[in-house]
XYZ file of C-alpha atoms in Angstrom:
182
model
C -90.517 165.282 -35.430
C -88.868 161.922 -34.910
C -86.577 160.519 -37.578
C -84.604 157.291 -37.343
C -85.405 157.111 -33.617
C -84.198 160.645 -32.813
C -86.495 163.418 -31.569
C -85.142 166.224 -33.734
C -87.301 168.927 -32.137
C -85.595 168.283 -28.802
C -82.187 169.054 -30.306
C -80.718 172.549 -30.698
C -80.011 173.530 -34.327
C -76.279 172.718 -34.231
C -77.033 169.187 -32.933
C -79.649 168.713 -35.675
C -76.949 169.591 -38.211
C -74.515 167.130 -36.635
C -77.232 164.473 -36.680
C -77.689 165.001 -40.426
C -80.729 167.250 -40.865
C -80.385 169.737 -43.710
C -82.860 172.131 -45.210
C -83.280 174.683 -47.915
C -85.331 177.816 -47.648
C -88.145 178.997 -49.905
C -86.082 182.086 -50.661
C -82.471 181.178 -51.372
C -80.210 182.081 -48.450
C -77.030 182.982 -50.317
C -74.686 185.526 -48.729
C -73.790 187.937 -51.499
C -70.388 188.861 -50.036
C -69.235 185.230 -49.814
C -68.089 182.939 -52.583
C -70.235 179.984 -53.562
C -67.703 177.726 -51.834
C -67.849 179.763 -48.620
C -71.661 179.765 -48.663
C -71.570 175.963 -48.648
C -68.697 175.767 -46.122
C -70.813 177.589 -43.511
C -73.067 174.528 -43.249
C -70.060 172.434 -42.232
C -69.006 174.752 -39.371
C -70.821 172.770 -36.640
C -69.561 169.435 -37.965
C -66.415 167.885 -36.469
C -64.661 167.179 -39.771
C -61.008 167.731 -40.700
C -60.349 170.618 -43.115
C -59.416 168.293 -45.984
C -62.657 166.341 -45.566
C -64.656 169.579 -45.509
C -62.973 170.695 -48.742
C -63.770 167.343 -50.370
C -67.403 167.521 -49.213
C -67.782 171.033 -50.634
C -66.227 170.017 -53.964
C -68.534 166.991 -54.173
C -71.654 169.048 -53.403
C -70.745 171.751 -55.933
C -70.006 169.161 -58.618
C -73.348 167.475 -57.861
C -75.302 170.694 -58.473
C -73.175 171.753 -61.444
C -71.533 174.749 -59.783
C -67.926 173.542 -59.489
C -66.837 176.179 -62.027
C -68.464 178.898 -59.906
C -66.862 177.914 -56.578
C -64.911 181.201 -56.397
C -67.768 183.389 -57.681
C -69.385 185.728 -55.191
C -73.030 185.203 -54.326
C -74.010 188.621 -55.618
C -73.221 187.581 -59.206
C -75.419 184.483 -59.245
C -78.718 184.236 -61.086
C -81.841 182.796 -59.452
C -81.240 179.230 -60.606
C -77.603 179.267 -59.466
C -78.688 180.627 -56.082
C -81.210 177.780 -55.805
C -78.520 175.234 -56.631
C -76.287 176.723 -53.910
C -79.185 175.959 -51.541
C -79.254 172.363 -52.773
C -75.459 172.094 -52.347
C -75.810 173.369 -48.781
C -78.486 170.745 -48.155
C -76.422 167.786 -49.377
C -73.008 168.659 -47.941
C -71.605 166.873 -44.907
C -73.471 163.562 -44.818
C -77.140 164.442 -44.515
C -79.674 161.855 -43.364
C -82.751 163.954 -44.113
C -82.943 166.822 -46.602
C -85.923 169.173 -46.270
C -86.614 171.268 -49.368
C -89.036 174.180 -49.020
C -90.514 175.083 -52.423
C -87.237 174.605 -54.271
C -88.795 175.315 -57.679
C -90.219 178.716 -56.717
C -89.327 181.328 -59.321
C -87.650 178.897 -61.718
C -88.624 178.402 -65.350
C -89.593 175.007 -66.787
C -86.081 174.053 -67.940
C -84.614 175.020 -64.559
C -87.280 173.005 -62.724
C -86.397 170.021 -64.933
C -82.744 170.311 -63.897
C -83.768 170.756 -60.263
C -85.990 167.657 -60.502
C -83.012 165.607 -61.750
C -80.934 166.777 -58.785
C -83.682 166.023 -56.255
C -84.172 162.541 -57.675
C -80.416 161.878 -57.484
C -79.960 162.913 -53.824
C -80.892 159.564 -52.205
C -78.481 157.539 -54.320
C -75.674 160.107 -54.362
C -75.811 161.052 -50.666
C -77.868 158.332 -48.978
C -80.336 160.901 -47.667
C -84.109 160.884 -47.476
C -85.685 163.890 -49.195
C -88.805 165.651 -47.942
C -90.314 168.223 -50.276
C -92.781 170.997 -49.470
C -94.152 172.463 -52.672
C -97.236 173.579 -54.555
C -95.853 172.456 -57.911
C -97.940 169.334 -58.500
C -95.836 168.281 -61.488
C -92.656 168.444 -59.392
C -94.339 166.494 -56.589
C -95.644 163.868 -59.024
C -92.189 163.491 -60.581
C -90.135 163.314 -57.375
C -92.245 162.021 -54.492
C -92.994 158.393 -53.700
C -95.444 159.329 -50.937
C -97.389 162.543 -50.479
C -99.145 164.107 -47.513
C -101.676 166.851 -48.195
C -102.881 169.289 -45.546
C -105.732 171.761 -45.842
C -105.603 174.482 -43.189
C -103.616 172.135 -40.934
C -105.972 169.188 -41.360
C -104.814 165.955 -42.965
C -106.627 165.415 -46.255
C -104.681 162.491 -47.652
C -101.489 160.510 -47.249
C -100.155 157.681 -49.352
C -98.614 156.881 -52.718
C -98.344 160.123 -54.677
C -100.330 158.984 -57.711
C -103.245 157.895 -55.497
C -103.169 161.041 -53.372
C -103.210 163.308 -56.429
C -106.321 161.459 -57.697
C -108.156 161.824 -54.368
C -111.340 163.927 -54.873
C -110.764 165.803 -51.580
C -107.249 166.752 -52.693
C -108.460 167.804 -56.121
C -111.179 169.984 -54.600
C -109.101 171.607 -51.870
C -105.636 171.746 -53.319
C -106.012 171.666 -57.065
C -109.315 173.552 -57.261
C -110.985 170.748 -59.189
C -114.194 169.026 -58.208
C -115.197 165.641 -59.576
C -118.555 165.721 -61.313
C -120.481 162.510 -60.768
């Protein structure tokens, strides 16, 4: 995986973080015994930032995801949507270049996915980061992705502008379970 001229696979995880690679997990990785603020602070540990800058970054990320009022709440008291937004805060903190989101809408209801979609769409402008999304939610993909790559059992089916890819008969047959009738 090469991004902006850097072979990210050749770097150990802490160097990837320093470079600006962030990711979320399909299942929210929130430590129940830590506060929301501390859960986000952990991402900044490998970054050489002064304490005041780290505090400002955390405050900015929590405000972005709407969790500033829950900064001192422990992870164990968060609902599923709040846990997901902690994941997003962890992904945008500390100057990311690339944010990888693994099925961020999993387990969320329609109104929560709508709020998540707004956050995903705002990441590039708010943080200057490229967002890569892995998801099965076609509506979320259609609403957030400029380009889409579809794999079927590891084989490339289609790549290009999202609207075109989602209309591709091979994609419809393999991914959406729909076959065009001629």
